[in-house]
Coordinates of C-alpha atoms in Angstrom, one line a residue:
M14 CA -118.4 40.9 -31.2
T15 CA -118.6 43.6 -28.7
S16 CA -119.0 46.0 -31.5
Q17 CA -122.9 47.3 -31.7
V18 CA -123.3 47.4 -35.8
S19 CA -125.7 44.6 -37.1
S20 CA -127.2 44.3 -40.5
P21 CA -130.9 45.4 -40.7
A22 CA -131.7 42.0 -42.2
E23 CA -130.8 40.2 -38.9
Q24 CA -130.5 42.6 -36.5
A25 CA -132.2 40.1 -34.1
D26 CA -128.9 37.4 -34.7
G27 CA -130.2 34.1 -35.3
T28 CA -133.5 34.4 -37.0
D29 CA -134.8 31.1 -39.5
E30 CA -133.5 33.0 -42.6
T31 CA -129.9 32.6 -43.8
V32 CA -131.1 33.3 -47.2
V33 CA -130.8 37.1 -48.2
G34 CA -132.7 37.1 -51.3
A35 CA -131.7 33.9 -53.0
Q36 CA -129.5 35.5 -55.3
R37 CA -128.2 32.6 -57.9
K38 CA -125.0 33.0 -60.4
P39 CA -124.1 30.5 -62.0
V40 CA -120.1 29.6 -62.5
G41 CA -119.6 26.8 -64.7
A42 CA -122.2 24.0 -64.4
K43 CA -122.3 25.1 -60.6
D44 CA -124.3 27.9 -58.9
V45 CA -123.6 30.2 -56.1
R46 CA -125.9 31.5 -53.5
R47 CA -125.5 34.7 -51.3
L48 CA -126.1 34.3 -48.1
D49 CA -125.8 36.6 -44.9
R50 CA -124.5 33.8 -42.4
V51 CA -123.9 30.0 -41.6
I52 CA -123.9 28.1 -38.9
I53 CA -121.8 24.6 -39.8
R54 CA -121.1 22.0 -36.8
F55 CA -118.0 19.3 -37.4
A56 CA -118.6 16.1 -35.4
G57 CA -117.1 13.3 -35.4
D58 CA -114.5 11.0 -32.5
S59 CA -112.5 13.3 -30.6
G60 CA -109.7 11.2 -32.5
D61 CA -111.0 12.2 -36.2
G62 CA -109.6 16.1 -35.7
M63 CA -112.9 17.8 -35.5
Q64 CA -111.3 21.1 -33.1
L65 CA -108.4 21.0 -35.9
T66 CA -110.7 21.2 -38.6
G67 CA -112.7 23.5 -37.2
D68 CA -109.9 26.1 -36.1
R69 CA -109.2 25.8 -40.1
F70 CA -112.1 26.6 -41.2
T71 CA -112.4 29.6 -38.2
S72 CA -109.3 31.3 -39.0
E73 CA -109.4 30.5 -43.1
T74 CA -113.2 32.7 -42.1
A75 CA -111.4 35.3 -40.0
S76 CA -108.8 36.6 -42.9
F77 CA -112.2 36.8 -45.6
G78 CA -113.4 39.7 -43.2
N79 CA -116.7 37.9 -41.9
D80 CA -117.5 38.1 -38.4
L81 CA -117.5 34.4 -36.5
S82 CA -118.1 33.7 -32.7
T83 CA -117.4 29.7 -32.3
L84 CA -118.3 27.2 -29.7
P85 CA -115.3 23.8 -29.6
N86 CA -117.5 21.0 -27.3
F87 CA -115.5 18.0 -26.8
P88 CA -115.6 15.3 -24.1
A89 CA -113.0 15.7 -20.9
E90 CA -111.6 12.0 -22.2
I91 CA -108.2 12.1 -23.8
R92 CA -109.0 9.4 -25.5
A93 CA -113.0 8.5 -25.3
P94 CA -113.9 4.9 -26.8
A95 CA -114.1 5.3 -30.3
G96 CA -117.3 5.7 -32.2
T97 CA -119.4 5.9 -28.5
L98 CA -122.1 8.9 -27.9
P99 CA -119.5 9.7 -25.4
G100 CA -116.7 10.1 -27.5
V101 CA -118.1 12.4 -29.6
S102 CA -116.3 15.6 -30.3
S103 CA -117.6 19.3 -32.1
F104 CA -117.1 22.0 -33.5
Q105 CA -119.2 24.9 -34.1
L106 CA -118.7 27.8 -35.9
H107 CA -121.2 30.9 -36.9
F108 CA -119.7 33.7 -39.6
A109 CA -121.8 36.4 -41.4
D110 CA -121.6 39.6 -42.9
H111 CA -122.9 41.9 -40.3
D112 CA -122.3 41.7 -36.2
I113 CA -123.0 38.0 -34.9
L114 CA -122.8 37.4 -30.8
T115 CA -123.1 33.6 -29.9
P116 CA -122.3 30.2 -31.9
G117 CA -125.5 30.1 -33.0
D118 CA -129.1 28.1 -32.0
A119 CA -129.0 25.4 -34.6
P120 CA -126.3 24.0 -37.7
N121 CA -127.4 25.0 -41.1
V122 CA -124.9 22.3 -41.7
L123 CA -123.9 19.4 -39.9
V124 CA -120.6 17.0 -41.5
A125 CA -120.7 14.0 -39.2
M126 CA -118.3 11.7 -39.2
N127 CA -119.5 8.6 -38.0
P128 CA -123.0 7.0 -36.7
A129 CA -122.2 8.9 -33.3
A130 CA -121.9 12.0 -34.2
L131 CA -124.7 11.9 -36.3
K132 CA -126.7 10.8 -33.0
A133 CA -125.5 13.1 -30.9
N134 CA -126.3 16.3 -32.5
I135 CA -129.0 15.0 -35.2
D136 CA -132.0 16.9 -32.4
D137 CA -129.9 20.2 -32.5
V138 CA -130.2 20.2 -36.6
P139 CA -133.5 21.8 -37.2
R140 CA -135.4 20.8 -40.4
G141 CA -133.6 21.5 -44.0
A142 CA -130.3 21.4 -42.7
E143 CA -127.7 19.7 -45.2
I144 CA -126.3 16.8 -43.2
I145 CA -123.1 15.6 -44.2
V146 CA -122.0 11.7 -43.9
N147 CA -119.0 9.9 -43.8
T148 CA -120.5 6.6 -45.5
D149 CA -117.9 5.1 -44.9
E150 CA -118.1 4.5 -40.9
F151 CA -121.8 3.0 -40.9
T152 CA -121.3 -0.2 -41.0
K153 CA -123.5 -2.5 -38.9
R154 CA -121.2 -2.6 -36.0
A155 CA -120.8 0.9 -35.7
M156 CA -124.5 1.6 -35.7
Q157 CA -125.3 -0.8 -33.5
K158 CA -122.5 0.6 -31.1
V159 CA -124.7 3.6 -31.2
G160 CA -128.2 2.0 -31.0
Y161 CA -129.2 2.2 -34.6
D162 CA -131.2 -0.9 -34.8
T163 CA -131.5 0.0 -39.1
S164 CA -129.6 2.6 -41.1
P165 CA -130.4 6.3 -40.4
L166 CA -129.3 6.5 -44.1
E167 CA -131.6 4.3 -45.7
D168 CA -134.7 4.1 -43.7
G169 CA -136.3 7.8 -44.0
S170 CA -135.6 9.1 -41.1
L171 CA -133.4 11.3 -42.2
D172 CA -136.1 12.5 -45.4
G173 CA -136.6 16.0 -44.0
Y174 CA -132.6 17.2 -44.4
H175 CA -130.7 17.1 -47.4
L176 CA -128.7 14.1 -46.9
H177 CA -125.1 13.9 -48.7
P178 CA -123.4 10.5 -48.2
V179 CA -120.4 10.5 -49.0
P180 CA -117.4 8.2 -48.3
L181 CA -115.4 10.4 -47.3
T182 CA -112.8 7.7 -45.6
T183 CA -112.6 6.3 -49.5
L184 CA -112.3 9.0 -51.0
T185 CA -109.4 10.3 -49.1
V186 CA -107.3 7.2 -49.2
E187 CA -108.0 7.2 -52.5
A188 CA -106.2 10.2 -53.3
L189 CA -103.5 9.6 -50.6
K190 CA -102.8 5.6 -53.1
E191 CA -99.9 7.4 -54.3
F192 CA -97.7 8.2 -51.0
D193 CA -96.0 5.4 -49.6
L194 CA -98.7 5.5 -46.0
T195 CA -100.7 2.2 -44.5
R196 CA -104.9 2.5 -45.3
K197 CA -104.5 3.4 -41.4
E198 CA -102.4 6.8 -41.8
A199 CA -104.2 7.6 -45.4
E200 CA -107.6 7.6 -43.1
R201 CA -106.4 10.2 -40.6
S202 CA -106.3 12.6 -43.2
K203 CA -109.8 12.9 -44.3
N204 CA -110.7 15.4 -41.6
M205 CA -108.6 17.7 -44.3
F206 CA -111.1 16.2 -47.2
A207 CA -113.5 17.1 -44.9
L208 CA -112.6 20.8 -44.7
G209 CA -111.5 20.5 -48.1
L210 CA -115.1 20.3 -49.3
L211 CA -116.2 22.7 -46.7
S212 CA -114.0 25.4 -47.8
W213 CA -115.3 24.9 -51.5
M214 CA -119.1 25.1 -50.2
Y215 CA -118.2 28.6 -48.8
H216 CA -115.7 29.8 -51.4
R217 CA -113.1 30.2 -48.3
P218 CA -109.5 30.6 -49.2
T219 CA -107.0 28.3 -49.0
E220 CA -103.7 29.6 -48.8
A221 CA -102.6 29.8 -44.8
T222 CA -104.3 26.9 -44.9
E223 CA -101.8 24.6 -46.9
K224 CA -99.0 27.2 -45.0
F225 CA -100.3 25.8 -42.2
L226 CA -100.0 22.4 -42.8
R227 CA -96.4 22.3 -44.0
A228 CA -95.2 24.5 -41.0
K229 CA -97.2 21.5 -38.5
F230 CA -95.3 18.9 -40.1
A231 CA -92.3 20.4 -41.0
K232 CA -90.2 18.1 -39.6
K233 CA -92.8 15.3 -41.7
P234 CA -92.6 16.7 -45.3
D235 CA -94.7 13.2 -46.6
I236 CA -97.4 14.0 -43.9
A237 CA -98.0 17.8 -45.0
A238 CA -97.8 16.7 -48.7
A239 CA -100.7 14.3 -47.7
N240 CA -103.1 16.6 -45.8
I241 CA -102.4 19.3 -48.3
A242 CA -103.5 16.5 -51.3
A243 CA -106.2 15.6 -48.6
Y244 CA -107.4 19.1 -48.8
R245 CA -107.5 19.5 -52.5
A246 CA -109.5 16.2 -52.8
G247 CA -112.4 17.4 -50.6
W248 CA -111.7 21.2 -52.1
N249 CA -112.1 19.1 -56.5
F250 CA -115.1 17.1 -55.0
G251 CA -117.5 19.2 -54.9
E252 CA -115.8 20.7 -57.8
T253 CA -117.3 18.4 -59.6
T254 CA -119.9 15.8 -58.2
E255 CA -123.1 16.4 -58.7
D256 CA -124.8 16.0 -55.9
F257 CA -123.6 19.7 -54.8
A258 CA -124.8 21.6 -56.8
V259 CA -125.0 24.6 -55.2
S260 CA -122.2 26.7 -53.1
Y261 CA -122.4 29.5 -51.2
E262 CA -120.8 33.1 -50.5
V263 CA -121.4 34.8 -46.9
G264 CA -119.4 37.9 -47.9
P265 CA -117.0 40.2 -45.5
A266 CA -118.5 42.3 -42.4
A267 CA -117.4 45.4 -43.4
Q268 CA -119.5 47.4 -41.4
A269 CA -119.7 44.9 -38.8
F270 CA -116.2 46.6 -37.5
P271 CA -114.4 50.3 -37.0
P272 CA -111.4 50.9 -38.6
G273 CA -108.5 48.7 -37.5
V274 CA -105.7 46.0 -37.5
Y275 CA -107.9 42.3 -36.6
R276 CA -107.1 38.9 -36.1
N277 CA -109.3 35.7 -34.6
I278 CA -108.5 35.0 -31.1
S279 CA -109.6 33.2 -28.0
G280 CA -111.0 34.2 -24.6
N281 CA -107.6 32.2 -23.2
L282 CA -105.2 33.8 -25.6
A283 CA -106.4 36.9 -25.1
L284 CA -106.7 37.0 -22.2
S285 CA -102.5 36.1 -21.7
Y286 CA -102.6 38.6 -24.4
G287 CA -104.4 41.2 -21.6
L288 CA -101.4 39.7 -19.2
I289 CA -98.5 40.8 -21.2
A290 CA -99.7 43.7 -22.0
A291 CA -100.9 44.6 -18.6
S292 CA -97.5 43.8 -17.3
R293 CA -95.5 46.0 -20.4
Q294 CA -97.9 48.9 -19.6
A295 CA -96.6 48.9 -15.7
D296 CA -93.2 48.3 -16.2
L297 CA -93.2 44.8 -14.3
P298 CA -92.3 41.8 -15.0
L299 CA -95.1 39.0 -15.1
F300 CA -94.5 35.7 -13.3
L301 CA -97.6 33.5 -13.6
G302 CA -97.3 30.9 -11.2
S303 CA -99.9 27.5 -11.9
Y304 CA -100.9 24.4 -12.4
P305 CA -101.9 22.9 -15.3
I306 CA -106.3 22.2 -15.1
T307 CA -108.9 22.6 -17.3
P308 CA -109.8 24.6 -19.4
A309 CA -107.3 26.8 -18.3
S310 CA -104.1 25.1 -19.5
D311 CA -104.2 27.4 -22.1
I312 CA -103.2 30.0 -20.8
L313 CA -99.4 28.2 -19.1
H314 CA -98.8 27.6 -22.4
E315 CA -99.3 30.3 -24.2
L316 CA -97.5 32.5 -21.9
S317 CA -94.3 29.8 -21.7
K318 CA -93.6 31.4 -25.0
H319 CA -93.0 34.7 -24.2
K320 CA -89.8 35.1 -21.9
N321 CA -88.9 37.5 -24.3
F322 CA -91.4 39.9 -22.7
G323 CA -90.4 39.9 -19.4
V324 CA -92.7 36.6 -18.5
R325 CA -92.0 34.3 -15.6
S326 CA -94.0 30.7 -15.7
F327 CA -94.1 28.1 -13.6
Q328 CA -95.5 25.0 -13.3
A329 CA -96.2 24.0 -10.2
E330 CA -96.9 20.6 -8.5
D331 CA -100.3 21.2 -7.0
E332 CA -102.6 24.5 -7.1
I333 CA -101.6 25.6 -3.7
A334 CA -97.9 26.1 -5.1
G335 CA -98.6 27.9 -7.9
I336 CA -100.2 30.7 -5.9
G337 CA -97.8 30.6 -2.9
A338 CA -94.8 31.0 -5.7
A339 CA -97.0 34.0 -7.7
L340 CA -97.8 35.5 -3.6
G341 CA -94.3 35.0 -2.9
A342 CA -93.4 37.2 -6.5
A343 CA -96.1 39.8 -6.0
F344 CA -94.1 40.7 -2.8
G345 CA -91.4 40.7 -5.0
G346 CA -92.0 43.4 -6.9
S347 CA -93.5 41.9 -10.2
L348 CA -96.9 41.2 -11.1
A349 CA -98.4 38.1 -10.4
V350 CA -100.7 35.6 -12.0
T351 CA -102.5 32.1 -10.5
T352 CA -104.4 30.5 -13.2
T353 CA -106.9 27.7 -12.5
S354 CA -110.6 26.6 -12.6
G355 CA -113.1 25.7 -9.4
P356 CA -111.7 23.0 -7.9
G357 CA -108.1 24.8 -8.2
V358 CA -109.6 28.0 -6.3
A359 CA -110.6 25.8 -3.5
L360 CA -107.5 24.4 -2.9
K361 CA -106.2 28.3 -3.7
S362 CA -108.4 29.9 -0.6
E363 CA -105.9 29.9 2.0
T364 CA -103.4 31.6 0.0
I365 CA -105.9 34.2 -1.4
G366 CA -106.8 35.0 2.5
L367 CA -102.7 36.4 3.1
A368 CA -102.3 38.2 -0.2
V369 CA -106.2 39.7 1.3
S370 CA -104.1 40.5 4.4
L371 CA -101.2 41.3 3.0
E372 CA -102.6 43.3 0.9
L373 CA -100.3 43.0 -2.6
P374 CA -101.7 42.6 -5.6
L375 CA -102.5 38.9 -7.1
L376 CA -104.2 38.2 -9.8
V377 CA -106.4 34.7 -9.6
V378 CA -107.7 33.8 -12.9
D379 CA -110.6 31.7 -12.7
I380 CA -111.9 29.5 -15.6
Q381 CA -115.1 28.7 -14.6
R382 CA -116.1 24.9 -15.7
G383 CA -118.7 22.7 -14.2
G384 CA -119.0 21.6 -11.1
P385 CA -118.9 20.8 -7.1
S386 CA -115.3 18.7 -6.9
T387 CA -114.0 17.4 -10.9
G388 CA -117.3 18.0 -12.5
L389 CA -117.3 18.7 -16.1
P390 CA -113.6 19.7 -16.8
T391 CA -114.3 20.5 -20.8
K392 CA -118.3 21.9 -20.5
T393 CA -118.7 25.6 -18.7
E394 CA -120.3 26.7 -16.5
Q395 CA -120.2 30.4 -14.3
A396 CA -121.0 29.0 -10.1
D397 CA -117.6 30.5 -9.1
L398 CA -119.5 33.8 -8.2
L399 CA -119.8 33.3 -4.5
Q400 CA -116.9 31.8 -4.2
A401 CA -115.4 34.1 -5.3
M402 CA -117.1 36.6 -3.1
Y403 CA -117.0 34.7 0.0
G404 CA -115.0 32.1 -0.5
R405 CA -112.3 32.0 2.0
N406 CA -112.2 32.4 5.8
G407 CA -112.8 35.8 7.8
E408 CA -113.7 39.0 5.9
A409 CA -111.3 38.6 3.3
P410 CA -113.2 40.5 0.5
V411 CA -112.1 40.2 -3.0
P412 CA -112.7 42.4 -6.2
V413 CA -114.4 40.4 -8.8
V414 CA -114.1 41.3 -12.5
A415 CA -115.9 39.3 -15.4
P416 CA -115.2 39.3 -19.4
R417 CA -118.3 39.0 -21.0
T418 CA -116.4 37.8 -24.5
P419 CA -113.4 36.1 -25.8
A420 CA -112.0 39.4 -27.3
D421 CA -113.3 41.1 -24.3
C422 CA -110.6 39.2 -21.9
F423 CA -108.3 40.8 -23.0
D424 CA -109.3 44.3 -21.6
A425 CA -111.1 42.5 -18.5
A426 CA -106.9 41.1 -17.5
L427 CA -106.2 44.8 -18.2
E428 CA -108.7 46.1 -15.9
A429 CA -108.1 43.1 -12.9
A430 CA -104.3 43.8 -13.2
R431 CA -105.5 47.9 -12.3
I432 CA -107.3 47.1 -9.4
A433 CA -105.1 44.6 -7.9
L434 CA -102.1 47.3 -8.4
T435 CA -103.4 50.4 -7.4
Y436 CA -105.2 49.1 -4.3
R437 CA -103.1 46.7 -3.8
T438 CA -105.2 44.0 -3.3
P439 CA -105.8 40.6 -4.9
V440 CA -108.5 40.4 -7.8
F441 CA -110.5 37.6 -9.2
L442 CA -110.8 37.4 -13.2
L443 CA -113.9 35.3 -13.8
S444 CA -113.8 33.7 -17.2
D445 CA -115.3 30.5 -17.7
G446 CA -115.0 27.4 -20.7
Y447 CA -117.5 29.0 -23.4
L448 CA -115.2 32.3 -23.3
A449 CA -112.1 30.1 -23.2
N450 CA -112.1 28.0 -25.7
G451 CA -114.8 30.7 -28.6
S452 CA -114.0 32.4 -30.4
E453 CA -113.8 36.2 -32.6
P454 CA -112.4 39.0 -34.0
W455 CA -109.8 41.0 -32.1
R456 CA -109.0 44.3 -32.5
V457 CA -105.4 44.6 -32.1
P458 CA -105.3 47.9 -30.0
E459 CA -103.2 50.2 -30.4
P460 CA -100.2 51.1 -28.2
D461 CA -102.0 54.5 -26.7
E462 CA -105.5 53.3 -26.1
L463 CA -103.8 50.9 -23.6
P464 CA -104.4 52.6 -19.9
D465 CA -100.9 53.6 -18.2
L466 CA -100.4 51.7 -15.5
A467 CA -97.0 52.6 -13.4
V468 CA -96.2 51.9 -10.8
Q469 CA -94.4 53.6 -8.0
F470 CA -93.0 51.2 -5.3
T471 CA -91.7 52.8 -2.1
H472 CA -87.9 54.0 -2.0
T473 CA -87.5 56.3 1.4
A474 CA -89.2 56.3 5.1
N475 CA -92.1 56.9 4.7
H476 CA -93.3 58.5 9.1
T477 CA -91.7 60.0 11.4
L478 CA -92.1 59.2 14.7
D479 CA -92.2 61.6 17.7
D480 CA -89.1 62.3 18.3
G481 CA -88.4 63.0 14.8
T482 CA -86.6 59.7 13.9
E483 CA -88.1 58.6 10.0
V484 CA -88.8 55.2 9.3
F485 CA -90.7 52.9 7.4
W486 CA -94.6 51.8 8.1
P487 CA -95.9 49.2 5.6
Y488 CA -99.5 49.5 6.0
K489 CA -100.0 53.5 6.3
R490 CA -102.1 54.0 3.5
D491 CA -102.4 55.8 0.5
P492 CA -105.9 58.4 1.9
H493 CA -107.7 58.3 -1.8
T494 CA -107.3 54.5 -2.4
L495 CA -106.5 53.1 1.3
A496 CA -103.5 51.0 -0.3
R497 CA -100.3 50.7 1.7
P498 CA -96.9 51.3 0.2
W499 CA -94.8 48.9 -2.0
A500 CA -91.5 48.4 -0.9
V501 CA -89.3 45.5 -2.9
P502 CA -87.5 43.6 -0.6
G503 CA -84.1 44.7 0.2
T504 CA -85.0 48.0 0.1
P505 CA -82.0 49.6 2.1
G506 CA -84.6 50.8 5.2
L507 CA -88.0 49.2 4.1
E508 CA -87.3 45.8 5.8
H509 CA -91.0 45.1 7.4
R510 CA -92.2 42.4 8.7
I511 CA -95.1 40.4 6.7
G512 CA -97.3 37.2 7.8
G513 CA -101.0 35.8 8.2
I514 CA -101.4 37.0 11.8
E515 CA -103.5 40.8 11.7
K516 CA -101.2 43.6 11.3
Q517 CA -100.8 46.2 13.8
D518 CA -102.3 50.0 11.6
G519 CA -99.7 51.6 9.8
T520 CA -96.2 50.2 11.6
G521 CA -98.0 45.9 10.3
N522 CA -96.7 44.4 13.7
I523 CA -98.2 41.6 15.1
S524 CA -101.2 42.6 17.0
Y525 CA -104.0 41.4 18.8
D526 CA -105.7 44.5 20.0
P527 CA -109.7 43.8 19.5
A528 CA -110.3 47.6 18.5
N529 CA -107.3 46.8 16.4
H530 CA -108.6 44.2 14.4
D531 CA -112.1 45.5 14.0
F532 CA -110.2 48.4 12.2
M533 CA -108.4 46.6 10.1
V534 CA -110.9 44.5 9.0
R535 CA -113.4 47.8 8.4
T536 CA -110.0 49.8 6.2
R537 CA -109.9 46.0 4.0
Q538 CA -113.9 46.3 3.7
A539 CA -113.6 49.9 2.5
K540 CA -110.4 49.9 0.3
V541 CA -113.1 47.4 -2.1
D542 CA -115.7 49.1 -1.5
G543 CA -113.7 52.3 -2.6
I544 CA -112.3 51.2 -5.6
E545 CA -113.2 53.4 -8.8
V546 CA -115.7 51.2 -11.6
P547 CA -117.5 53.0 -14.1
D548 CA -121.4 53.5 -13.7
L549 CA -123.7 50.6 -15.1
E550 CA -124.9 51.7 -18.9
V551 CA -128.1 50.5 -19.7
D552 CA -129.2 49.5 -23.6
D553 CA -132.7 51.1 -23.6
P554 CA -133.7 52.3 -26.1
D555 CA -138.0 52.1 -26.3
G556 CA -138.6 53.0 -22.4
A557 CA -138.9 49.7 -20.8
R558 CA -140.8 47.8 -18.0
T559 CA -138.3 44.9 -17.8
L560 CA -134.9 44.6 -17.3
V561 CA -132.8 42.0 -18.2
L562 CA -129.2 42.0 -16.2
G563 CA -126.6 39.4 -16.9
W564 CA -122.7 39.1 -16.1
G565 CA -120.1 37.7 -18.0
S566 CA -120.1 35.0 -21.1
T567 CA -124.0 35.4 -21.0
Y568 CA -123.8 38.6 -22.9
G569 CA -124.2 36.6 -26.4
P570 CA -126.7 35.1 -25.5
I571 CA -129.0 37.9 -24.0
T572 CA -127.8 40.9 -26.3
A573 CA -129.2 38.2 -28.9
A574 CA -132.4 37.4 -27.5
V575 CA -132.8 41.6 -26.5
R576 CA -132.2 41.9 -30.5
R577 CA -135.2 39.7 -31.4
L578 CA -137.1 40.9 -29.1
R579 CA -137.4 44.3 -29.9
A580 CA -137.4 43.0 -33.8
A581 CA -140.4 41.4 -33.2
G582 CA -142.1 44.7 -31.6
H583 CA -140.9 44.4 -27.9
A584 CA -139.9 46.8 -25.4
V585 CA -136.2 45.3 -23.2
A586 CA -134.0 46.9 -21.7
Q587 CA -130.3 45.1 -21.3
A588 CA -127.5 46.2 -18.3
H589 CA -124.0 43.5 -18.4
L590 CA -122.3 43.4 -15.4
R591 CA -118.4 43.7 -15.5
H592 CA -117.4 44.4 -12.0
L593 CA -119.4 42.0 -9.3
N594 CA -117.7 43.4 -6.7
P595 CA -117.9 45.8 -5.7
F596 CA -120.5 46.8 -8.0
P597 CA -121.1 49.9 -9.9
R598 CA -122.7 53.1 -8.1
N599 CA -125.5 53.2 -9.8
L600 CA -126.9 49.3 -10.1
G601 CA -129.1 49.9 -7.7
A602 CA -130.9 53.1 -8.4
V603 CA -131.3 50.9 -12.1
L604 CA -132.7 48.0 -10.4
K605 CA -135.7 50.7 -9.3
E606 CA -135.9 51.8 -12.6
Y607 CA -137.5 48.4 -14.0
D608 CA -140.6 46.8 -12.9
K609 CA -139.2 43.0 -13.4
V610 CA -135.5 42.4 -12.8
V611 CA -134.2 39.2 -15.4
V612 CA -130.9 38.0 -14.4
P613 CA -130.2 34.9 -16.7
E614 CA -127.3 32.5 -15.4
M615 CA -125.7 29.2 -15.8
N616 CA -125.4 28.7 -12.2
L617 CA -128.5 28.3 -9.6
G618 CA -128.7 32.4 -9.3
Q619 CA -125.4 33.5 -7.7
L620 CA -126.0 37.3 -8.7
A621 CA -130.0 37.3 -8.7
T622 CA -128.9 35.8 -4.6
L623 CA -126.5 38.9 -4.4
V624 CA -128.7 41.5 -5.8
R625 CA -131.9 40.3 -4.3
A626 CA -129.7 40.8 -1.5
K627 CA -127.5 44.2 -1.3
Y628 CA -130.4 46.0 -3.8
L629 CA -133.5 44.4 -1.9
V630 CA -135.0 43.9 -5.9
D631 CA -137.2 41.3 -6.4
A632 CA -134.8 40.0 -9.0
Q633 CA -136.7 36.8 -11.3
S634 CA -133.6 33.7 -11.7
Y635 CA -134.0 32.5 -14.9
N636 CA -130.8 29.2 -14.5
Q637 CA -129.5 26.7 -16.5
V638 CA -126.7 24.6 -15.4
N639 CA -126.1 21.9 -17.8
G640 CA -122.8 22.7 -19.4
M641 CA -123.6 24.7 -22.3
P642 CA -124.6 28.2 -23.2
F643 CA -127.6 29.6 -23.3
K644 CA -129.3 29.5 -27.3
A645 CA -130.8 33.2 -28.2
E646 CA -134.4 31.9 -29.1
Q647 CA -134.6 29.7 -25.4
L648 CA -133.7 33.4 -23.7
A649 CA -135.6 35.3 -26.3
T650 CA -139.3 33.5 -24.7
V651 CA -137.8 33.1 -21.2
L652 CA -137.6 37.1 -21.7
K653 CA -141.3 37.2 -23.5
E654 CA -143.1 35.8 -20.3
A655 CA -141.7 38.1 -18.5
I656 CA -142.4 41.3 -20.3
D657 CA -146.2 39.8 -21.3
G658 CA -146.7 37.9 -17.6

């Protein structure tokens, strides 16, 4: 969460302590233990419904009032081979009664639906954690498929854990025997049985999930009823079995949130809503020209639902057509957007350069993933920063904005739109897979909290020639923003030439004059350099000598690591960049105040390279490119070494 309120007992966002006071109270034959936070990971085949299970548990947790953060993790294959390590899909949820920032470093509870899920995740599970396994899937063939010579449920390898062997498949089939379903159809509901069991264990509400299942399978009421029956059976199993002697309570995070209306939201959904809000605040139709690509496709899916807000979504035949249509919509007076990931940015680069030359507002949304080339479609990375900065021919500067949390994607979209509309320029919005698929509570803003993005189109001539004739000059600039006028095609008397060849200053006529080209190149750069962005805020309560500088989705792990270090008595400062081009004007001064600057990134040091080059500061890189976000403990160790070194 972006809130700075945190529990005194858990300032570090993820220490090993999960029990507060170990309070217990009997409820019949069961005890209830109160926890301040829990990390749960659901894992199984990509066809086992782990993402749906995690999403439903998350929704109920959000409605209960906990702060939360999620990490979906799934294979790139549409349906990887069943029972294999590459086919394992998981969903991790960290929820608490206080402000948290990350999905957690290690799960307190692992739900493993088969041997592959257990083997793929066991190294992340700390000793003493609870493991719930579906024993029905631990057949000799299934175990051999993932390299188990003996059953881990029987050979003592799991003795250090609280193991709960549960025949999930058998219990699900038994619970659904009254329904007219084949065994295979009944088995598909075992994820709902698991969800019911975990909902009992952690006192999650159930009504919304049952309502969801009825709506999801409205055209198949028998399937809806079967899933609800499996869900209730899982709940009842937890209530009656002797294997689960304790259930747990994690109270609402009452002090973590300012007053308001909240909902759980993913990064891509927040970004979609931010784009719609920007179009309404600008009183412009929203046009999306896009080609489906993981992990950006959800934005296309979401925006296609909102024609009632003046949204037009166009699924093009390829990336180039998508951005070409969007740029045409910008010329026509729309708030134009194109969405993609890294490989698509490469294909769109020529048209982005054209947008720079035409000086039209265009939002280029890049949901970064692992690369190069097709890379890791379902894994996260921050490796497109230099591509966004320099990945075009010629001098073609483009502003760059990056959100820091899933909910912050809403505000980042509004900010990117503000820059594009005010300065008449394409703008990069750099999110990533971790933010796109992750979720957290989001306070729904009041309408009067949104920025005014109203646009003034040009309707009349704006220049007087020496002979007194009034004409329209499409490249006559606003003296403060250097933005050129925006004239909608068809406005009488404002016809003008567009195209990729260099323009003459003012008139917009084709020009090959060397001096004019030099002037136009420098003017476009000055326009970007002159964009007004807020000064960088530094969190430094202790007069630290070490600064950790981040951008994008590293905000959560960095902040959690900084909390841990401060709780242990170490002085460390933190600053996080939203604007990467142009940088905040005070960034250079901030960097020079510290003896050491550490820059953690999910790339090989791209921000650090920019900082070193621009400010001549010996920034230390700490890099990771394994497709997963940083862990707080990992960063805390690195930062402590920097402080002590």
